[in-house]
mmCIF file of C-alpha atoms in Angstrom:
data_model
loop_
_atom_site.group_PDB
_atom_site.id
_atom_site.type_symbol
_atom_site.label_atom_id
_atom_site.label_comp_id
_atom_site.label_asym_id
_atom_site.label_seq_id
_atom_site.Cartn_x
_atom_site.Cartn_y
_atom_site.Cartn_z
ATOM 1 C CA MET A 1 -18.039 -82.694 -63.167
ATOM 2 C CA SER A 2 -14.895 -81.847 -65.130
ATOM 3 C CA PHE A 3 -15.988 -78.746 -67.078
ATOM 4 C CA ALA A 4 -16.764 -75.218 -65.862
ATOM 5 C CA TYR A 5 -18.187 -72.338 -67.896
ATOM 6 C CA PHE A 6 -18.030 -68.817 -66.415
ATOM 7 C CA ASP A 7 -20.782 -66.538 -67.722
ATOM 8 C CA CYS A 8 -19.361 -63.035 -67.197
ATOM 9 C CA PHE A 9 -22.437 -60.984 -68.151
ATOM 10 C CA ALA A 10 -21.775 -58.656 -65.164
ATOM 11 C CA GLY A 11 -18.003 -58.957 -65.176
ATOM 12 C CA VAL A 12 -15.772 -60.935 -62.855
ATOM 13 C CA ALA A 13 -14.015 -60.314 -59.549
ATOM 14 C CA GLY A 14 -12.128 -62.629 -57.232
ATOM 15 C CA ASP A 15 -14.859 -62.736 -54.587
ATOM 16 C CA MET A 16 -17.458 -63.449 -57.287
ATOM 17 C CA VAL A 17 -15.451 -66.457 -58.499
ATOM 18 C CA LEU A 18 -15.299 -67.823 -54.939
ATOM 19 C CA GLY A 19 -19.013 -67.208 -54.419
ATOM 20 C CA ALA A 20 -20.019 -68.855 -57.699
ATOM 21 C CA LEU A 21 -17.946 -71.996 -57.058
ATOM 22 C CA LEU A 22 -19.241 -72.290 -53.500
ATOM 23 C CA ASP A 23 -22.810 -71.770 -54.725
ATOM 24 C CA ALA A 24 -22.316 -74.547 -57.305
ATOM 25 C CA GLY A 25 -21.374 -77.083 -54.644
ATOM 26 C CA GLY A 26 -17.891 -76.186 -53.423
ATOM 27 C CA SER A 27 -17.243 -76.787 -49.734
ATOM 28 C CA ALA A 28 -16.702 -73.756 -47.501
ATOM 29 C CA GLU A 29 -15.096 -76.041 -44.907
ATOM 30 C CA ALA A 30 -12.638 -77.433 -47.458
ATOM 31 C CA LEU A 31 -11.910 -73.884 -48.611
ATOM 32 C CA ARG A 32 -11.121 -72.698 -45.081
ATOM 33 C CA ALA A 33 -8.997 -75.781 -44.401
ATOM 34 C CA GLY A 34 -7.000 -75.272 -47.589
ATOM 35 C CA LEU A 35 -6.467 -71.566 -46.956
ATOM 36 C CA ALA A 36 -5.128 -72.372 -43.493
ATOM 37 C CA GLY A 37 -1.989 -73.638 -45.221
ATOM 38 C CA VAL A 38 -1.234 -70.262 -46.829
ATOM 39 C CA PRO A 39 1.205 -68.042 -44.863
ATOM 40 C CA VAL A 40 -0.663 -64.716 -44.914
ATOM 41 C CA ASP A 41 -1.882 -62.322 -42.224
ATOM 42 C CA PRO A 42 -4.903 -63.486 -40.170
ATOM 43 C CA PHE A 43 -8.263 -63.129 -41.861
ATOM 44 C CA GLU A 44 -11.898 -64.168 -41.537
ATOM 45 C CA LEU A 45 -13.925 -65.636 -44.378
ATOM 46 C CA GLU A 46 -17.575 -64.608 -44.296
ATOM 47 C CA VAL A 47 -19.923 -66.598 -46.574
ATOM 48 C CA THR A 48 -23.543 -65.440 -46.794
ATOM 49 C CA GLY A 49 -26.583 -65.915 -48.987
ATOM 50 C CA VAL A 50 -27.813 -62.781 -50.793
ATOM 51 C CA GLU A 51 -30.143 -61.809 -53.626
ATOM 52 C CA ARG A 52 -29.275 -59.840 -56.744
ATOM 53 C CA GLY A 53 -32.004 -58.994 -59.240
ATOM 54 C CA GLY A 54 -34.296 -61.628 -57.746
ATOM 55 C CA ILE A 55 -31.655 -64.389 -58.058
ATOM 56 C CA GLY A 56 -30.290 -66.101 -54.963
ATOM 57 C CA ALA A 57 -26.490 -66.114 -54.789
ATOM 58 C CA THR A 58 -23.498 -66.598 -52.496
ATOM 59 C CA HIS A 59 -21.452 -63.611 -51.354
ATOM 60 C CA VAL A 60 -17.945 -64.001 -49.940
ATOM 61 C CA ARG A 61 -16.205 -61.324 -47.912
ATOM 62 C CA VAL A 62 -12.647 -61.460 -46.587
ATOM 63 C CA ARG A 63 -12.117 -59.497 -43.392
ATOM 64 C CA ALA A 64 -8.480 -58.666 -42.669
ATOM 65 C CA ARG A 65 -6.447 -55.803 -41.270
ATOM 66 C CA ARG A 66 -4.382 -53.670 -43.620
ATOM 67 C CA SER A 67 -0.853 -55.105 -43.615
ATOM 68 C CA PRO A 68 2.365 -53.006 -43.748
ATOM 69 C CA VAL A 69 4.075 -55.818 -45.706
ATOM 70 C CA ILE A 70 5.044 -54.822 -49.255
ATOM 71 C CA ARG A 71 4.186 -57.805 -51.383
ATOM 72 C CA THR A 72 6.351 -58.122 -54.465
ATOM 73 C CA TRP A 73 6.145 -60.931 -56.984
ATOM 74 C CA ALA A 74 9.263 -62.436 -55.404
ATOM 75 C CA TYR A 75 7.622 -62.319 -51.953
ATOM 76 C CA LEU A 76 4.446 -63.991 -53.181
ATOM 77 C CA ARG A 77 6.358 -66.661 -55.103
ATOM 78 C CA GLY A 78 8.167 -67.565 -51.901
ATOM 79 C CA ALA A 79 5.028 -67.513 -49.755
ATOM 80 C CA LEU A 80 3.042 -69.707 -52.126
ATOM 81 C CA GLY A 81 6.016 -71.992 -52.670
ATOM 82 C CA GLU A 82 6.088 -72.686 -48.914
ATOM 83 C CA ALA A 83 2.305 -73.069 -48.604
ATOM 84 C CA ASP A 84 0.823 -76.424 -47.689
ATOM 85 C CA LEU A 85 -1.204 -76.827 -50.891
ATOM 86 C CA PRO A 86 -1.822 -79.585 -53.448
ATOM 87 C CA ALA A 87 0.592 -79.204 -56.373
ATOM 88 C CA PRO A 88 -2.128 -78.315 -58.956
ATOM 89 C CA VAL A 89 -3.490 -75.623 -56.619
ATOM 90 C CA ARG A 90 -0.045 -74.125 -56.058
ATOM 91 C CA GLU A 91 0.715 -74.141 -59.797
ATOM 92 C CA ARG A 92 -2.603 -72.500 -60.704
ATOM 93 C CA SER A 93 -2.185 -69.864 -57.979
ATOM 94 C CA LEU A 94 1.344 -69.044 -59.135
ATOM 95 C CA ALA A 95 0.145 -68.833 -62.734
ATOM 96 C CA VAL A 96 -2.529 -66.284 -61.789
ATOM 97 C CA PHE A 97 -0.139 -64.124 -59.782
ATOM 98 C CA GLY A 98 2.420 -64.460 -62.568
ATOM 99 C CA ARG A 99 -0.065 -63.015 -65.058
ATOM 100 C CA LEU A 100 -0.787 -60.156 -62.639
ATOM 101 C CA ALA A 101 2.908 -59.428 -62.210
ATOM 102 C CA GLU A 102 3.493 -59.370 -65.968
ATOM 103 C CA ALA A 103 0.525 -57.057 -66.510
ATOM 104 C CA GLU A 104 1.679 -54.622 -63.816
ATOM 105 C CA ALA A 105 5.241 -54.729 -65.156
ATOM 106 C CA GLN A 106 3.986 -53.825 -68.616
ATOM 107 C CA ILE A 107 1.873 -50.940 -67.302
ATOM 108 C CA HIS A 108 4.553 -49.466 -65.018
ATOM 109 C CA ARG A 109 7.454 -50.229 -67.394
ATOM 110 C CA LYS A 110 9.403 -52.035 -64.679
ATOM 111 C CA PRO A 111 11.040 -55.466 -64.346
ATOM 112 C CA VAL A 112 8.592 -58.077 -63.079
ATOM 113 C CA ASP A 113 10.411 -58.757 -59.788
ATOM 114 C CA GLN A 114 10.274 -55.063 -58.846
ATOM 115 C CA ILE A 115 6.490 -54.891 -59.039
ATOM 116 C CA HIS A 116 4.562 -54.083 -55.856
ATOM 117 C CA PHE A 117 1.079 -55.504 -56.130
ATOM 118 C CA HIS A 118 -0.800 -52.899 -54.037
ATOM 119 C CA GLU A 119 -4.465 -53.990 -54.021
ATOM 120 C CA VAL A 120 -3.834 -57.356 -55.677
ATOM 121 C CA GLY A 121 -1.163 -58.191 -53.105
ATOM 122 C CA ALA A 122 -3.584 -57.684 -50.225
ATOM 123 C CA VAL A 123 -4.789 -60.601 -48.151
ATOM 124 C CA ASP A 124 -8.208 -60.699 -49.799
ATOM 125 C CA ALA A 125 -6.677 -61.113 -53.262
ATOM 126 C CA VAL A 126 -4.439 -63.956 -52.036
ATOM 127 C CA VAL A 127 -7.537 -65.598 -50.585
ATOM 128 C CA ASP A 128 -9.515 -65.052 -53.798
ATOM 129 C CA ILE A 129 -6.802 -66.474 -56.052
ATOM 130 C CA VAL A 130 -5.703 -69.419 -53.930
ATOM 131 C CA GLY A 131 -9.305 -70.072 -52.875
ATOM 132 C CA SER A 132 -10.483 -70.239 -56.484
ATOM 133 C CA ALA A 133 -7.732 -72.732 -57.282
ATOM 134 C CA LEU A 134 -8.668 -74.805 -54.231
ATOM 135 C CA LEU A 135 -12.354 -74.940 -55.173
ATOM 136 C CA LEU A 136 -11.677 -75.826 -58.819
ATOM 137 C CA HIS A 137 -9.417 -78.625 -57.574
ATOM 138 C CA GLU A 138 -11.964 -79.838 -55.011
ATOM 139 C CA LEU A 139 -14.760 -79.863 -57.599
ATOM 140 C CA GLY A 140 -12.612 -81.867 -60.029
ATOM 141 C CA ILE A 141 -12.626 -79.214 -62.758
ATOM 142 C CA THR A 142 -10.031 -79.919 -65.442
ATOM 143 C CA GLU A 143 -11.296 -77.625 -68.219
ATOM 144 C CA VAL A 144 -12.549 -74.025 -67.974
ATOM 145 C CA TRP A 145 -14.204 -71.868 -70.620
ATOM 146 C CA ALA A 146 -15.669 -68.390 -70.276
ATOM 147 C CA SER A 147 -17.945 -65.983 -72.106
ATOM 148 C CA ALA A 148 -17.040 -62.563 -73.430
ATOM 149 C CA VAL A 149 -16.299 -60.373 -70.395
ATOM 150 C CA ALA A 150 -18.270 -57.271 -69.375
ATOM 151 C CA THR A 151 -15.825 -54.689 -68.006
ATOM 152 C CA GLY A 152 -17.920 -51.658 -67.091
ATOM 153 C CA THR A 153 -17.022 -48.074 -67.958
ATOM 154 C CA GLY A 154 -16.321 -44.731 -66.305
ATOM 155 C CA LEU A 155 -13.761 -44.057 -63.546
ATOM 156 C CA ALA A 156 -12.683 -45.920 -60.404
ATOM 157 C CA ARG A 157 -10.463 -45.033 -57.454
ATOM 158 C CA SER A 158 -7.338 -47.119 -56.709
ATOM 159 C CA GLU A 159 -4.007 -46.961 -54.859
ATOM 160 C CA HIS A 160 -2.690 -44.956 -57.818
ATOM 161 C CA GLY A 161 -5.586 -42.476 -57.748
ATOM 162 C CA VAL A 162 -8.486 -42.282 -60.177
ATOM 163 C CA LEU A 163 -8.162 -44.661 -63.137
ATOM 164 C CA PRO A 164 -10.319 -45.260 -66.219
ATOM 165 C CA VAL A 165 -12.531 -48.330 -66.377
ATOM 166 C CA PRO A 166 -11.584 -50.907 -67.570
ATOM 167 C CA ALA A 167 -8.479 -50.546 -65.419
ATOM 168 C CA PRO A 168 -5.169 -50.676 -67.346
ATOM 169 C CA ALA A 169 -4.309 -54.005 -65.682
ATOM 170 C CA VAL A 170 -7.633 -55.507 -66.781
ATOM 171 C CA LEU A 171 -7.030 -54.555 -70.418
ATOM 172 C CA GLU A 172 -3.488 -55.908 -70.273
ATOM 173 C CA LEU A 173 -4.654 -59.206 -68.750
ATOM 174 C CA LEU A 174 -7.500 -59.642 -71.235
ATOM 175 C CA ARG A 175 -5.515 -59.014 -74.416
ATOM 176 C CA GLY A 176 -7.027 -61.194 -77.139
ATOM 177 C CA VAL A 177 -10.130 -61.895 -75.035
ATOM 178 C CA PRO A 178 -13.562 -60.653 -76.227
ATOM 179 C CA ILE A 179 -14.687 -57.844 -73.918
ATOM 180 C CA TYR A 180 -17.461 -55.227 -73.915
ATOM 181 C CA SER A 181 -18.504 -52.433 -71.542
ATOM 182 C CA GLY A 182 -21.821 -53.951 -70.452
ATOM 183 C CA GLY A 183 -23.528 -50.561 -70.293
ATOM 184 C CA VAL A 184 -22.803 -49.986 -66.590
ATOM 185 C CA ALA A 185 -20.885 -46.932 -65.337
ATOM 186 C CA ALA A 186 -18.903 -48.905 -62.742
ATOM 187 C CA GLU A 187 -15.958 -51.300 -62.497
ATOM 188 C CA LEU A 188 -17.438 -54.712 -63.337
ATOM 189 C CA THR A 189 -14.161 -56.594 -63.844
ATOM 190 C CA THR A 190 -11.261 -56.275 -61.401
ATOM 191 C CA PRO A 191 -7.601 -57.142 -62.051
ATOM 192 C CA THR A 192 -7.866 -60.133 -59.718
ATOM 193 C CA GLY A 193 -10.916 -61.490 -61.533
ATOM 194 C CA ALA A 194 -9.345 -60.847 -64.941
ATOM 195 C CA ALA A 195 -6.135 -62.635 -63.881
ATOM 196 C CA ILE A 196 -8.050 -65.700 -62.666
ATOM 197 C CA LEU A 197 -9.804 -65.959 -66.027
ATOM 198 C CA ALA A 198 -6.676 -65.199 -68.080
ATOM 199 C CA ALA A 199 -4.665 -67.933 -66.371
ATOM 200 C CA THR A 200 -7.492 -70.469 -66.048
ATOM 201 C CA ALA A 201 -9.837 -70.285 -69.040
ATOM 202 C CA ASP A 202 -8.833 -72.316 -72.094
ATOM 203 C CA ARG A 203 -11.299 -70.546 -74.379
ATOM 204 C CA PHE A 204 -13.558 -67.475 -74.412
ATOM 205 C CA THR A 205 -16.630 -68.266 -76.462
ATOM 206 C CA GLU A 206 -20.346 -69.007 -76.248
ATOM 207 C CA LEU A 207 -21.741 -71.765 -74.027
ATOM 208 C CA PRO A 208 -20.809 -75.082 -75.700
ATOM 209 C CA PRO A 209 -22.945 -78.239 -75.854
ATOM 210 C CA MET A 210 -22.775 -79.779 -72.379
ATOM 211 C CA ARG A 211 -24.642 -81.772 -69.745
ATOM 212 C CA VAL A 212 -25.339 -79.455 -66.817
ATOM 213 C CA ALA A 213 -24.710 -80.880 -63.352
ATOM 214 C CA ALA A 214 -24.711 -77.715 -61.219
ATOM 215 C CA VAL A 215 -25.103 -73.948 -61.527
ATOM 216 C CA GLY A 216 -23.755 -71.360 -59.114
ATOM 217 C CA TYR A 217 -24.088 -67.596 -58.716
ATOM 218 C CA GLY A 218 -21.406 -65.478 -57.050
ATOM 219 C CA ALA A 219 -22.491 -61.992 -55.959
ATOM 220 C CA GLY A 220 -20.514 -58.777 -56.076
ATOM 221 C CA SER A 221 -20.834 -56.242 -53.284
ATOM 222 C CA ARG A 222 -22.551 -53.510 -55.298
ATOM 223 C CA GLN A 223 -26.129 -53.331 -56.537
ATOM 224 C CA HIS A 224 -26.571 -52.226 -60.179
ATOM 225 C CA ASP A 225 -29.819 -50.932 -61.659
ATOM 226 C CA GLU A 226 -28.902 -52.117 -65.151
ATOM 227 C CA LEU A 227 -28.253 -55.806 -64.372
ATOM 228 C CA PRO A 228 -27.826 -58.224 -61.451
ATOM 229 C CA ASN A 229 -24.259 -58.036 -60.146
ATOM 230 C CA LEU A 230 -23.564 -61.765 -60.477
ATOM 231 C CA LEU A 231 -21.043 -64.169 -61.962
ATOM 232 C CA ARG A 232 -22.641 -67.429 -63.094
ATOM 233 C CA VAL A 233 -20.734 -70.686 -63.333
ATOM 234 C CA VAL A 234 -22.157 -73.759 -65.068
ATOM 235 C CA LEU A 235 -20.580 -77.096 -64.129
ATOM 236 C CA GLY A 236 -20.913 -80.435 -65.854
ATOM 237 C CA GLU A 237 -19.531 -82.451 -68.745
ATOM 238 C CA ARG A 238 -18.892 -81.000 -72.160
ATOM 239 C CA THR A 239 -20.427 -83.120 -74.931
ATOM 240 C CA GLU A 240 -18.501 -83.828 -78.103
ATOM 241 C CA ALA A 241 -19.196 -81.155 -80.714
ATOM 242 C CA GLY A 242 -16.052 -81.460 -82.791
ATOM 243 C CA ALA A 243 -17.869 -82.564 -85.925
ATOM 244 C CA ALA A 244 -20.322 -79.673 -85.797
ATOM 245 C CA GLY A 245 -17.927 -76.943 -84.684
ATOM 246 C CA ASP A 246 -18.997 -73.721 -82.989
ATOM 247 C CA SER A 247 -21.246 -71.170 -84.662
ATOM 248 C CA GLY A 248 -19.885 -67.748 -85.560
ATOM 249 C CA LEU A 249 -20.466 -64.670 -87.677
ATOM 250 C CA VAL A 250 -18.162 -62.892 -90.146
ATOM 251 C CA LEU A 251 -19.062 -59.296 -91.093
ATOM 252 C CA GLU A 252 -17.459 -57.913 -94.275
ATOM 253 C CA ALA A 253 -17.254 -54.645 -96.179
ATOM 254 C CA ASN A 254 -15.587 -53.924 -99.546
ATOM 255 C CA LEU A 255 -13.726 -50.595 -99.506
ATOM 256 C CA ASP A 256 -12.100 -48.651 -102.343
ATOM 257 C CA ASP A 257 -12.462 -45.053 -101.106
ATOM 258 C CA MET A 258 -11.123 -45.204 -97.546
ATOM 259 C CA ASN A 259 -7.760 -43.668 -96.672
ATOM 260 C CA PRO A 260 -5.451 -46.673 -95.998
ATOM 261 C CA GLU A 261 -3.876 -44.738 -93.117
ATOM 262 C CA LEU A 262 -7.131 -45.301 -91.210
ATOM 263 C CA ALA A 263 -6.794 -49.108 -91.354
ATOM 264 C CA PRO A 264 -4.697 -49.584 -88.160
ATOM 265 C CA TRP A 265 -7.067 -47.284 -86.238
ATOM 266 C CA VAL A 266 -10.126 -49.201 -87.430
ATOM 267 C CA LEU A 267 -8.473 -52.542 -86.584
ATOM 268 C CA ASP A 268 -7.789 -51.444 -82.976
ATOM 269 C CA ARG A 269 -11.340 -50.119 -82.542
ATOM 270 C CA LEU A 270 -12.799 -53.387 -83.833
ATOM 271 C CA PHE A 271 -10.862 -55.429 -81.277
ATOM 272 C CA GLU A 272 -12.047 -53.052 -78.553
ATOM 273 C CA ALA A 273 -15.624 -53.661 -79.728
ATOM 274 C CA GLY A 274 -15.193 -57.405 -79.187
ATOM 275 C CA ALA A 275 -13.977 -58.712 -82.549
ATOM 276 C CA ALA A 276 -12.307 -62.128 -82.278
ATOM 277 C CA ASP A 277 -10.189 -61.520 -85.405
ATOM 278 C CA VAL A 278 -9.826 -58.898 -88.166
ATOM 279 C CA TRP A 279 -8.108 -59.162 -91.568
ATOM 280 C CA PHE A 280 -7.755 -57.267 -94.839
ATOM 281 C CA THR A 281 -7.835 -58.879 -98.297
ATOM 282 C CA PRO A 282 -6.707 -56.947 -101.426
ATOM 283 C CA ILE A 283 -9.341 -56.992 -104.199
ATOM 284 C CA HIS A 284 -10.148 -55.302 -107.527
ATOM 285 C CA MET A 285 -13.534 -53.619 -107.576
ATOM 286 C CA LYS A 286 -15.735 -52.211 -110.340
ATOM 287 C CA ARG A 287 -14.108 -49.923 -112.909
ATOM 288 C CA GLY A 288 -10.791 -51.617 -112.070
ATOM 289 C CA ARG A 289 -10.315 -49.776 -108.768
ATOM 290 C CA PRO A 290 -7.969 -51.432 -106.264
ATOM 291 C CA GLY A 291 -9.544 -51.921 -102.878
ATOM 292 C CA PHE A 292 -9.739 -54.358 -99.990
ATOM 293 C CA THR A 293 -12.240 -56.452 -98.105
ATOM 294 C CA LEU A 294 -12.373 -55.774 -94.371
ATOM 295 C CA SER A 295 -13.446 -59.012 -92.630
ATOM 296 C CA VAL A 296 -14.348 -59.264 -88.950
ATOM 297 C CA LEU A 297 -14.884 -62.504 -87.024
ATOM 298 C CA CYS A 298 -17.361 -61.519 -84.320
ATOM 299 C CA ALA A 299 -17.345 -62.870 -80.796
ATOM 300 C CA PRO A 300 -20.793 -63.919 -79.478
ATOM 301 C CA GLY A 301 -23.053 -60.955 -78.816
ATOM 302 C CA THR A 302 -20.806 -58.381 -80.532
ATOM 303 C CA GLY A 303 -22.262 -58.366 -84.060
ATOM 304 C CA ALA A 304 -24.371 -55.217 -83.593
ATOM 305 C CA ALA A 305 -21.512 -53.251 -82.006
ATOM 306 C CA VAL A 306 -19.083 -54.285 -84.751
ATOM 307 C CA ARG A 307 -21.571 -53.399 -87.489
ATOM 308 C CA GLU A 308 -22.186 -49.956 -85.992
ATOM 309 C CA LEU A 309 -18.444 -49.344 -85.705
ATOM 310 C CA LEU A 310 -17.877 -50.277 -89.365
ATOM 311 C CA TRP A 311 -20.431 -47.688 -90.410
ATOM 312 C CA ARG A 312 -18.992 -45.035 -88.110
ATOM 313 C CA GLU A 313 -15.246 -45.524 -88.702
ATOM 314 C CA THR A 314 -15.037 -46.636 -92.367
ATOM 315 C CA SER A 315 -16.422 -45.322 -95.652
ATOM 316 C CA THR A 316 -18.680 -48.319 -96.298
ATOM 317 C CA ILE A 317 -22.405 -47.885 -96.827
ATOM 318 C CA GLY A 318 -23.197 -51.591 -96.467
ATOM 319 C CA VAL A 319 -22.097 -54.580 -94.431
ATOM 320 C CA ARG A 320 -22.777 -58.242 -95.204
ATOM 321 C CA GLY A 321 -22.883 -61.055 -92.686
ATOM 322 C CA LEU A 322 -21.787 -64.629 -93.269
ATOM 323 C CA PRO A 323 -22.569 -67.417 -90.763
ATOM 324 C CA VAL A 324 -19.533 -69.648 -90.232
ATOM 325 C CA ARG A 325 -18.485 -72.705 -88.196
ATOM 326 C CA LYS A 326 -15.340 -72.615 -86.079
ATOM 327 C CA TRP A 327 -13.148 -75.501 -84.990
ATOM 328 C CA MET A 328 -10.482 -74.596 -82.453
ATOM 329 C CA LEU A 329 -7.745 -76.483 -80.670
ATOM 330 C CA GLU A 330 -7.727 -76.480 -76.909
ATOM 331 C CA ARG A 331 -5.260 -73.807 -75.787
ATOM 332 C CA ARG A 332 -2.931 -73.743 -72.801
ATOM 333 C CA VAL A 333 -0.065 -71.489 -71.774
ATOM 334 C CA ILE A 334 3.177 -72.506 -70.069
ATOM 335 C CA ALA A 335 6.172 -70.399 -69.032
ATOM 336 C CA VAL A 336 9.735 -71.447 -69.876
ATOM 337 C CA GLY A 337 13.100 -70.007 -68.928
ATOM 338 C CA VAL A 338 15.509 -68.668 -71.551
ATOM 339 C CA PRO A 339 18.640 -66.512 -71.147
ATOM 340 C CA GLY A 340 17.422 -63.207 -69.719
ATOM 341 C CA GLY A 341 14.044 -64.208 -68.331
ATOM 342 C CA LYS A 342 10.778 -66.070 -68.822
ATOM 343 C CA VAL A 343 8.705 -66.517 -71.982
ATOM 344 C CA ARG A 344 5.096 -67.650 -72.233
ATOM 345 C CA VAL A 345 4.483 -70.361 -74.816
ATOM 346 C CA LYS A 346 1.042 -71.148 -76.240
ATOM 347 C CA LEU A 347 0.176 -74.805 -76.745
ATOM 348 C CA GLY A 348 -2.490 -76.095 -79.115
ATOM 349 C CA LEU A 349 -3.946 -79.470 -78.116
ATOM 350 C CA ASP A 350 -6.083 -81.914 -80.049
ATOM 351 C CA GLY A 351 -7.685 -84.482 -77.759
ATOM 352 C CA GLY A 352 -5.059 -83.759 -75.101
ATOM 353 C CA ARG A 353 -2.157 -84.160 -77.568
ATOM 354 C CA VAL A 354 0.061 -81.122 -78.203
ATOM 355 C CA VAL A 355 0.128 -80.354 -81.932
ATOM 356 C CA ASN A 356 1.257 -76.702 -81.962
ATOM 357 C CA VAL A 357 3.880 -74.857 -79.898
ATOM 358 C CA ALA A 358 4.161 -71.057 -80.311
ATOM 359 C CA PRO A 359 6.300 -68.709 -78.153
ATOM 360 C CA GLU A 360 4.542 -65.453 -77.205
ATOM 361 C CA TYR A 361 5.899 -62.783 -79.548
ATOM 362 C CA ALA A 362 5.605 -59.904 -77.045
ATOM 363 C CA ASP A 363 7.627 -61.770 -74.406
ATOM 364 C CA CYS A 364 10.330 -62.709 -76.931
ATOM 365 C CA ALA A 365 10.515 -59.174 -78.328
ATOM 366 C CA ARG A 366 10.885 -57.727 -74.822
ATOM 367 C CA LEU A 367 13.727 -60.120 -73.961
ATOM 368 C CA ALA A 368 15.432 -59.504 -77.292
ATOM 369 C CA GLY A 369 15.400 -55.776 -76.559
ATOM 370 C CA GLU A 370 16.655 -56.251 -72.988
ATOM 371 C CA THR A 371 19.424 -58.740 -73.794
ATOM 372 C CA GLY A 372 20.496 -57.619 -77.260
ATOM 373 C CA ARG A 373 19.970 -61.137 -78.624
ATOM 374 C CA PRO A 374 18.371 -61.581 -82.066
ATOM 375 C CA LEU A 375 14.626 -62.052 -81.813
ATOM 376 C CA LYS A 376 14.791 -65.237 -83.911
ATOM 377 C CA ASP A 377 17.301 -66.678 -81.382
ATOM 378 C CA VAL A 378 15.054 -65.909 -78.404
ATOM 379 C CA MET A 379 12.047 -67.462 -80.149
ATOM 380 C CA ALA A 380 13.990 -70.568 -81.145
ATOM 381 C CA ARG A 381 15.305 -71.043 -77.605
ATOM 382 C CA ALA A 382 11.811 -70.593 -76.141
ATOM 383 C CA GLN A 383 10.348 -73.186 -78.493
ATOM 384 C CA ALA A 384 13.178 -75.617 -77.731
ATOM 385 C CA ALA A 385 12.694 -75.124 -73.970
ATOM 386 C CA ALA A 386 8.947 -75.731 -74.316
ATOM 387 C CA LEU A 387 9.476 -78.920 -76.316
ATOM 388 C CA ALA A 388 12.008 -80.142 -73.742
ATOM 389 C CA ALA A 389 9.534 -79.444 -70.917
ATOM 390 C CA LEU A 390 6.815 -81.374 -72.752
ATOM 391 C CA ASP A 391 9.212 -84.291 -73.306
ATOM 392 C CA ASP A 392 10.030 -84.320 -69.572
ATOM 393 C CA GLN A 393 6.308 -84.404 -68.717
ATOM 394 C CA GLU A 394 5.744 -87.272 -71.134
ATOM 395 C CA ARG A 395 8.601 -89.304 -69.643
ATOM 396 C CA ALA A 396 7.279 -88.678 -66.126
ATOM 397 C CA ARG A 397 3.914 -90.245 -66.941
#
C-alpha cells in the first residue's frame, strides 16, 4: 500500500486521523513505541472500538494533564528535532507544525517564532501530529490525496473565547482547498486536522481510480444527528489514469448588466462555496454590448452550491454546465531560507520529476514588506534556493 485517500465527509481532526489509520491496519504498539521517543509530558493513549451511524470505527483518546509549559514554534522545533524518530516522520511532523505556526502568525499578525500554540501545542496535538506521521510511515504511504473538506458551521469555544466555525486557523490552513459547511452546526474540522491535511495531501479531489487494499474509519468524540462523525481513509495502489484525466464540471454565465464592482465579491463567495478556480473572460454580446463570461471550475460535489450562488449574487438568469477532463501535476511544498525568513515553494512533478518551481507569492510579499527588498528579488532568491535544494537532493541519491 503506497496511496492513501482521506474522505472528509464529516471533517477531520487529529484524533480522527489516528483512528482511521489504526482502523486501516496501523499498529497501536508501533504507534506507542514511536511516541515514546517524543519528549513531551506523560500521557496515556486509549484506543477503543466504537460505532457511529451504524459503522464500526476506532476512537483514539489522549489522556494527559494540563501542562504549564508555553509551547512556541521554537520550543516545538527543538523538541521534535531532539526526538528519536525516523527522518521522514520528523520532517512530516515539523512540516505540519510549521503550517500551524504560519497560520497562527497570519491570524494574530505576529512573527512566527513568537506564536504560542495554545490548544495545538498541547500534548494531545503533539501526539496526533507525530502519531499520524508515524502511522503513515509504518503503513508505507508515499502519496496522500483527500476529498473536499466539511468544516461545520456555527460557533465554538477556544482559548481565545468564542470563535466562528470554521475557525480562523482552519480557513487559513485550507486556503485553496475545496471546503463546504457539511450542514452541521458544530466544529467538524479542527486546526490540527486541517494542518495534517494541508502539509500531507498532494491533491484535494474526488476518489481516483485505485485498487483498494484496506479501509479505515476514525471516530470523533461527538455524535451528530445529520451524519456519522467519521473520517474514512482508503489505502491501496493508485492505478494509472493519466490518459483519461479526472472528470470535472465548469459552470458559466454571460453577463452584460452586472456592476463590475461586484466581481471581486462574487469571486470570493465562489471560492467559499467550493470552487476550484474562477476566471473572467471579456466578450461582446448581442447588440454590441461589452460583457464578460464568468467561468467556475467546480470541485466535486459543489456544483449545486455554485449554481445557486451564481443566481443569488450575479445578474444572470441562466447557467450552463460543461463537463471537462482535468490533468494535474503532482504537487509538493518545500520551505527554503532567504534573507529575512522562510518562503514556501510549490513544486509540480510529472512522474516524480520536478517540472515547475513556483515561490509562494504571499510569503514573498510578506518578506518584501518586512525587509524592504524588491518583491522580484525575494521571489528570484526563493526560486534559486529551491533549485539549489533540489540539485543537492539529486546529488545525494
